[in-house]
Tab-separated table of N, CA and C in Angstrom:
chain	number	residue	atom	x	y	z
A	14	MET	N	13.792	-0.547	-45.156
A	14	MET	CA	14.809	-0.273	-44.163
A	14	MET	C	15.967	-1.240	-44.404
A	15	THR	N	17.175	-0.714	-44.367
A	15	THR	CA	18.334	-1.573	-44.614
A	15	THR	C	18.604	-2.454	-43.417
A	16	SER	N	19.401	-3.460	-43.662
A	16	SER	CA	19.736	-4.414	-42.605
A	16	SER	C	20.478	-3.730	-41.459
A	17	GLU	N	21.372	-2.803	-41.798
A	17	GLU	CA	22.126	-2.089	-40.758
A	17	GLU	C	21.195	-1.234	-39.889
A	18	LYS	N	20.245	-0.584	-40.534
A	18	LYS	CA	19.302	0.246	-39.780
A	18	LYS	C	18.423	-0.617	-38.887
A	19	GLN	N	18.028	-1.781	-39.402
A	19	GLN	CA	17.220	-2.690	-38.592
A	19	GLN	C	18.005	-3.173	-37.376
A	20	GLU	N	19.270	-3.536	-37.607
A	20	GLU	CA	20.107	-3.989	-36.491
A	20	GLU	C	20.291	-2.870	-35.471
A	21	GLU	N	20.506	-1.665	-35.956
A	21	GLU	CA	20.684	-0.524	-35.053
A	21	GLU	C	19.402	-0.275	-34.251
A	22	ARG	N	18.275	-0.384	-34.913
A	22	ARG	CA	16.995	-0.195	-34.215
A	22	ARG	C	16.790	-1.287	-33.165
A	23	VAL	N	17.117	-2.534	-33.504
A	23	VAL	CA	16.990	-3.641	-32.549
A	23	VAL	C	17.905	-3.399	-31.359
A	24	ARG	N	19.150	-2.991	-31.616
A	24	ARG	CA	20.081	-2.689	-30.522
A	24	ARG	C	19.530	-1.572	-29.637
A	25	SER	N	18.989	-0.562	-30.281
A	25	SER	CA	18.427	0.560	-29.535
A	25	SER	C	17.252	0.108	-28.669
A	26	GLU	N	16.390	-0.718	-29.236
A	26	GLU	CA	15.243	-1.216	-28.479
A	26	GLU	C	15.685	-2.117	-27.332
A	27	ILE	N	16.708	-2.931	-27.562
A	27	ILE	CA	17.243	-3.785	-26.495
A	27	ILE	C	17.802	-2.913	-25.375
A	28	TYR	N	18.537	-1.879	-25.744
A	28	TYR	CA	19.092	-0.967	-24.745
A	28	TYR	C	17.965	-0.302	-23.947
A	29	GLU	N	16.940	0.177	-24.654
A	29	GLU	CA	15.812	0.817	-23.978
A	29	GLU	C	15.108	-0.156	-23.042
A	30	LEU	N	14.943	-1.390	-23.488
A	30	LEU	CA	14.294	-2.396	-22.655
A	30	LEU	C	15.123	-2.679	-21.409
A	31	ARG	N	16.433	-2.748	-21.565
A	31	ARG	CA	17.305	-2.932	-20.398
A	31	ARG	C	17.143	-1.778	-19.420
A	32	GLU	N	17.068	-0.568	-19.947
A	32	GLU	CA	16.897	0.601	-19.090
A	32	GLU	C	15.553	0.562	-18.357
A	33	VAL	N	14.515	0.115	-19.056
A	33	VAL	CA	13.198	-0.001	-18.421
A	33	VAL	C	13.257	-1.018	-17.291
A	34	PHE	N	13.854	-2.185	-17.564
A	34	PHE	CA	13.956	-3.206	-16.520
A	34	PHE	C	14.827	-2.734	-15.360
A	35	LYS	N	15.862	-1.981	-15.669
A	35	LYS	CA	16.712	-1.424	-14.616
A	35	LYS	C	15.903	-0.454	-13.746
A	36	ALA	N	15.102	0.387	-14.384
A	36	ALA	CA	14.268	1.340	-13.643
A	36	ALA	C	13.237	0.608	-12.787
A	37	ILE	N	12.637	-0.435	-13.337
A	37	ILE	CA	11.658	-1.222	-12.579
A	37	ILE	C	12.327	-1.865	-11.373
A	38	SER	N	13.510	-2.420	-11.590
A	38	SER	CA	14.245	-3.066	-10.504
A	38	SER	C	14.565	-2.069	-9.391
A	39	GLU	N	15.025	-0.884	-9.766
A	39	GLU	CA	15.332	0.150	-8.776
A	39	GLU	C	14.067	0.598	-8.046
A	40	PHE	N	12.977	0.731	-8.783
A	40	PHE	CA	11.709	1.127	-8.173
A	40	PHE	C	11.267	0.099	-7.146
A	41	LEU	N	11.358	-1.174	-7.493
A	41	LEU	CA	10.958	-2.227	-6.561
A	41	LEU	C	11.826	-2.215	-5.306
A	42	LYS	N	13.121	-1.962	-5.480
A	42	LYS	CA	14.003	-1.865	-4.313
A	42	LYS	C	13.609	-0.671	-3.442
A	43	ASP	N	13.251	0.442	-4.090
A	43	ASP	CA	12.886	1.654	-3.352
A	43	ASP	C	11.602	1.490	-2.550
A	44	ILE	N	10.656	0.742	-3.076
A	44	ILE	CA	9.365	0.643	-2.386
A	44	ILE	C	9.290	-0.528	-1.418
A	45	ARG	N	10.276	-1.379	-1.418
A	45	ARG	CA	10.195	-2.576	-0.577
A	45	ARG	C	9.996	-2.230	0.905
A	46	GLU	N	10.863	-1.406	1.447
A	46	GLU	CA	10.774	-1.087	2.877
A	46	GLU	C	9.476	-0.350	3.231
A	47	PRO	N	9.112	0.717	2.491
A	47	PRO	CA	7.844	1.376	2.832
A	47	PRO	C	6.638	0.453	2.659
A	48	LEU	N	6.684	-0.408	1.667
A	48	LEU	CA	5.573	-1.334	1.455
A	48	LEU	C	5.488	-2.357	2.580
A	49	GLU	N	6.633	-2.837	3.046
A	49	GLU	CA	6.642	-3.759	4.187
A	49	GLU	C	6.064	-3.075	5.425
A	50	HIS	N	6.457	-1.826	5.640
A	50	HIS	CA	5.940	-1.070	6.785
A	50	HIS	C	4.420	-0.899	6.671
A	51	LEU	N	3.964	-0.566	5.483
A	51	LEU	CA	2.537	-0.398	5.246
A	51	LEU	C	1.780	-1.692	5.509
A	52	MET	N	2.299	-2.791	5.020
A	52	MET	CA	1.643	-4.087	5.223
A	52	MET	C	1.636	-4.466	6.707
A	53	ASN	N	2.753	-4.235	7.391
A	53	ASN	CA	2.808	-4.544	8.824
A	53	ASN	C	1.810	-3.698	9.610
A	54	THR	N	1.689	-2.435	9.232
A	54	THR	CA	0.720	-1.561	9.886
A	54	THR	C	-0.695	-2.067	9.646
A	55	PHE	N	-0.979	-2.406	8.407
A	55	PHE	CA	-2.313	-2.900	8.062
A	55	PHE	C	-2.617	-4.203	8.787
A	56	LEU	N	-1.696	-5.140	8.722
A	56	LEU	CA	-1.937	-6.436	9.349
A	56	LEU	C	-1.964	-6.324	10.867
A	57	GLY	N	-1.172	-5.414	11.421
A	57	GLY	CA	-1.177	-5.212	12.864
A	57	GLY	C	-2.515	-4.701	13.362
A	58	SER	N	-3.159	-3.872	12.544
A	58	SER	CA	-4.468	-3.352	12.954
A	58	SER	C	-5.541	-4.423	12.895
A	59	MET	N	-5.263	-5.504	12.206
A	59	MET	CA	-6.232	-6.593	12.087
A	59	MET	C	-5.945	-7.729	13.063
A	60	ASP	N	-4.939	-7.569	13.905
A	60	ASP	CA	-4.565	-8.613	14.853
A	60	ASP	C	-5.690	-8.796	15.865
A	61	GLY	N	-6.361	-9.926	15.777
A	61	GLY	CA	-7.503	-10.199	16.646
A	61	GLY	C	-7.144	-10.222	18.115
A	62	GLY	N	-5.964	-10.746	18.433
A	62	GLY	CA	-5.538	-10.809	19.828
A	62	GLY	C	-5.376	-9.430	20.438
A	63	LYS	N	-4.737	-8.536	19.690
A	63	LYS	CA	-4.549	-7.170	20.190
A	63	LYS	C	-5.888	-6.453	20.328
A	64	LEU	N	-6.739	-6.647	19.344
A	64	LEU	CA	-8.044	-5.995	19.384
A	64	LEU	C	-8.868	-6.506	20.565
A	65	ALA	N	-8.838	-7.811	20.786
A	65	ALA	CA	-9.593	-8.391	21.908
A	65	ALA	C	-9.086	-7.849	23.241
A	66	LYS	N	-7.761	-7.761	23.401
A	66	LYS	CA	-7.197	-7.223	24.643
A	66	LYS	C	-7.592	-5.764	24.831
A	67	ASP	N	-7.574	-5.010	23.741
A	67	ASP	CA	-7.947	-3.603	23.802
A	67	ASP	C	-9.414	-3.447	24.200
A	68	LEU	N	-10.272	-4.263	23.601
A	68	LEU	CA	-11.698	-4.207	23.947
A	68	LEU	C	-11.937	-4.597	25.403
A	69	ALA	N	-11.247	-5.645	25.845
A	69	ALA	CA	-11.402	-6.090	27.236
A	69	ALA	C	-10.941	-5.004	28.204
A	70	ALA	N	-9.818	-4.364	27.882
A	70	ALA	CA	-9.307	-3.293	28.741
A	70	ALA	C	-10.276	-2.110	28.757
A	71	PHE	N	-10.851	-1.808	27.613
A	71	PHE	CA	-11.823	-0.718	27.523
A	71	PHE	C	-13.046	-1.018	28.391
A	72	TYR	N	-13.581	-2.214	28.237
A	72	TYR	CA	-14.756	-2.628	29.020
A	72	TYR	C	-14.441	-2.604	30.516
A	73	LYS	N	-13.291	-3.162	30.869
A	73	LYS	CA	-12.894	-3.227	32.280
A	73	LYS	C	-12.771	-1.823	32.878
A	74	ALA	N	-12.171	-0.908	32.121
A	74	ALA	CA	-12.007	0.460	32.612
A	74	ALA	C	-13.360	1.128	32.832
A	75	LEU	N	-14.303	0.871	31.937
A	75	LEU	CA	-15.639	1.454	32.102
A	75	LEU	C	-16.324	0.923	33.361
A	76	VAL	N	-16.274	-0.393	33.539
A	76	VAL	CA	-16.928	-1.015	34.702
A	76	VAL	C	-16.256	-0.564	35.992
A	77	GLU	N	-14.915	-0.534	35.989
A	77	GLU	CA	-14.187	-0.127	37.196
A	77	GLU	C	-14.420	1.336	37.546
A	78	SER	N	-14.771	2.141	36.546
A	78	SER	CA	-15.030	3.554	36.834
A	78	SER	C	-16.447	3.777	37.358
A	79	GLY	N	-17.229	2.678	37.454
A	79	GLY	CA	-18.557	2.785	38.046
A	79	GLY	C	-19.707	2.673	37.061
A	80	MET	N	-19.423	2.466	35.807
A	80	MET	CA	-20.495	2.337	34.825
A	80	MET	C	-21.153	0.964	34.975
A	81	ASP	N	-22.473	0.913	34.794
A	81	ASP	CA	-23.143	-0.387	34.900
A	81	ASP	C	-22.740	-1.265	33.704
A	82	GLU	N	-22.819	-2.579	33.896
A	82	GLU	CA	-22.318	-3.524	32.900
A	82	GLU	C	-23.039	-3.418	31.558
A	83	GLN	N	-24.334	-3.192	31.574
A	83	GLN	CA	-25.094	-3.095	30.320
A	83	GLN	C	-24.624	-1.903	29.490
A	84	THR	N	-24.472	-0.748	30.134
A	84	THR	CA	-24.000	0.448	29.429
A	84	THR	C	-22.563	0.248	28.962
A	85	ALA	N	-21.725	-0.353	29.801
A	85	ALA	CA	-20.336	-0.626	29.421
A	85	ALA	C	-20.291	-1.550	28.207
A	86	LYS	N	-21.185	-2.531	28.181
A	86	LYS	CA	-21.245	-3.452	27.040
A	86	LYS	C	-21.632	-2.696	25.767
A	87	GLN	N	-22.623	-1.816	25.861
A	87	GLN	CA	-23.051	-1.039	24.696
A	87	GLN	C	-21.927	-0.135	24.192
A	88	TRP	N	-21.244	0.527	25.114
A	88	TRP	CA	-20.147	1.402	24.723
A	88	TRP	C	-19.005	0.601	24.102
A	89	THR	N	-18.754	-0.579	24.641
A	89	THR	CA	-17.696	-1.434	24.102
A	89	THR	C	-18.058	-1.892	22.691
A	90	GLU	N	-19.326	-2.212	22.468
A	90	GLU	CA	-19.766	-2.589	21.119
A	90	GLU	C	-19.586	-1.428	20.144
A	91	ARG	N	-19.947	-0.231	20.583
A	91	ARG	CA	-19.752	0.956	19.732
A	91	ARG	C	-18.267	1.168	19.435
A	92	TYR	N	-17.474	1.042	20.491
A	92	TYR	CA	-16.026	1.204	20.335
A	92	TYR	C	-15.484	0.190	19.334
A	93	PHE	N	-15.926	-1.055	19.448
A	93	PHE	CA	-15.507	-2.113	18.531
A	93	PHE	C	-15.907	-1.769	17.094
A	94	ASN	N	-17.138	-1.348	16.900
A	94	ASN	CA	-17.601	-0.996	15.553
A	94	ASN	C	-16.818	0.177	14.970
A	95	GLU	N	-16.512	1.158	15.810
A	95	GLU	CA	-15.715	2.295	15.337
A	95	GLU	C	-14.302	1.855	14.966
A	96	ARG	N	-13.732	0.975	15.748
A	96	ARG	CA	-12.397	0.451	15.427
A	96	ARG	C	-12.412	-0.277	14.088
A	97	LEU	N	-13.466	-1.047	13.841
A	97	LEU	CA	-13.572	-1.748	12.560
A	97	LEU	C	-13.670	-0.766	11.399
A	98	LYS	N	-14.407	0.323	11.600
A	98	LYS	CA	-14.526	1.333	10.547
A	98	LYS	C	-13.184	1.993	10.257
A	99	LEU	N	-12.364	2.122	11.286
A	99	LEU	CA	-11.080	2.796	11.132
A	99	LEU	C	-9.999	1.908	10.543
A	100	MET	N	-10.246	0.608	10.514
A	100	MET	CA	-9.240	-0.284	9.947
A	100	MET	C	-9.003	0.110	8.499
A	101	PRO	N	-7.753	0.195	8.135
A	101	PRO	CA	-7.448	0.661	6.786
A	101	PRO	C	-7.917	-0.317	5.718
A	102	ASN	N	-8.367	0.251	4.641
A	102	ASN	CA	-8.728	-0.515	3.461
A	102	ASN	C	-7.438	-0.675	2.654
A	103	LEU	N	-6.981	-1.902	2.447
A	103	LEU	CA	-5.684	-2.145	1.817
A	103	LEU	C	-5.599	-1.524	0.433
A	104	SER	N	-6.616	-1.671	-0.373
A	104	SER	CA	-6.547	-1.117	-1.726
A	104	SER	C	-6.453	0.404	-1.688
A	105	GLU	N	-7.164	1.032	-0.758
A	105	GLU	CA	-7.092	2.483	-0.629
A	105	GLU	C	-5.703	2.914	-0.167
A	106	LEU	N	-5.147	2.191	0.799
A	106	LEU	CA	-3.803	2.517	1.279
A	106	LEU	C	-2.777	2.410	0.161
A	107	LEU	N	-2.842	1.336	-0.599
A	107	LEU	CA	-1.882	1.147	-1.684
A	107	LEU	C	-2.031	2.219	-2.751
A	108	SER	N	-3.254	2.564	-3.107
A	108	SER	CA	-3.433	3.589	-4.133
A	108	SER	C	-2.909	4.933	-3.642
A	109	ARG	N	-3.156	5.263	-2.378
A	109	ARG	CA	-2.623	6.517	-1.836
A	109	ARG	C	-1.103	6.482	-1.767
A	110	PHE	N	-0.566	5.338	-1.394
A	110	PHE	CA	0.883	5.187	-1.301
A	110	PHE	C	1.526	5.428	-2.660
A	111	PHE	N	0.977	4.797	-3.694
A	111	PHE	CA	1.575	4.921	-5.014
A	111	PHE	C	1.293	6.271	-5.649
A	112	MET	N	0.170	6.883	-5.362
A	112	MET	CA	-0.115	8.201	-5.922
A	112	MET	C	0.855	9.231	-5.353
A	113	GLY	N	1.267	9.053	-4.125
A	113	GLY	CA	2.219	9.971	-3.521
A	113	GLY	C	3.616	9.824	-4.087
A	114	ARG	N	3.906	8.678	-4.658
A	114	ARG	CA	5.224	8.416	-5.220
A	114	ARG	C	5.157	8.391	-6.743
A	115	ARG	N	4.243	9.126	-7.313
A	115	ARG	CA	3.970	9.061	-8.744
A	115	ARG	C	5.178	9.500	-9.543
A	116	GLU	N	5.687	8.591	-10.308
A	116	GLU	CA	6.752	8.851	-11.258
A	116	GLU	C	6.230	8.386	-12.600
A	117	PRO	N	6.880	8.784	-13.687
A	117	PRO	CA	6.389	8.320	-14.975
A	117	PRO	C	6.317	6.796	-15.005
A	118	GLY	N	5.170	6.298	-15.370
A	118	GLY	CA	4.987	4.856	-15.457
A	118	GLY	C	5.448	4.337	-16.795
A	119	LEU	N	5.368	3.048	-16.957
A	119	LEU	CA	5.789	2.405	-18.194
A	119	LEU	C	4.987	2.947	-19.364
A	120	ARG	N	3.681	3.137	-19.172
A	120	ARG	CA	2.841	3.655	-20.258
A	120	ARG	C	3.337	5.024	-20.707
A	121	GLU	N	3.645	5.901	-19.746
A	121	GLU	CA	4.115	7.236	-20.089
A	121	GLU	C	5.450	7.179	-20.820
A	122	LEU	N	6.340	6.279	-20.376
A	122	LEU	CA	7.635	6.148	-21.039
A	122	LEU	C	7.477	5.659	-22.471
A	123	VAL	N	6.602	4.687	-22.687
A	123	VAL	CA	6.372	4.166	-24.038
A	123	VAL	C	5.773	5.251	-24.921
A	124	GLU	N	4.790	5.982	-24.398
A	124	GLU	CA	4.175	7.054	-25.180
A	124	GLU	C	5.195	8.125	-25.535
A	125	GLU	N	6.082	8.428	-24.607
A	125	GLU	CA	7.117	9.424	-24.872
A	125	GLU	C	8.050	8.950	-25.978
A	126	ARG	N	8.446	7.679	-25.917
A	126	ARG	CA	9.319	7.111	-26.956
A	126	ARG	C	8.634	7.139	-28.317
A	127	GLU	N	7.354	6.838	-28.347
A	127	GLU	CA	6.621	6.839	-29.612
A	127	GLU	C	6.550	8.239	-30.198
A	128	ARG	N	6.391	9.243	-29.344
A	128	ARG	CA	6.358	10.624	-29.833
A	128	ARG	C	7.711	11.035	-30.399
A	129	GLU	N	8.790	10.519	-29.809
A	129	GLU	CA	10.130	10.864	-30.265
A	129	GLU	C	10.420	10.291	-31.645
A	130	GLU	N	9.811	9.154	-31.952
A	130	GLU	CA	10.055	8.508	-33.256
A	130	GLU	C	9.318	9.182	-34.320
């Protein structure tokens, strides 16, 4: 390969790399707000203070409606366990979030470039 062709190839690769970094930068800007919302939702569901208040209110409502304390306690424990089961799994949330926004990844772009050469 001649020196000019090598320089042209290097320039081309530099340009492509800049475009990749530009795309990554834009992608990160695009996902920042939804990702922050997702994290706030996840962390909010794990807030012990809110959960404790919710459980106390649930128990109180059962007792005030005439349920005996032992049964109210059992129902509150069940309610607590169900709430724990419903808490989102962060890795599952992130994978679903990114699968819904699936765009060609870096691997796909590199493979496409290799096929073009």
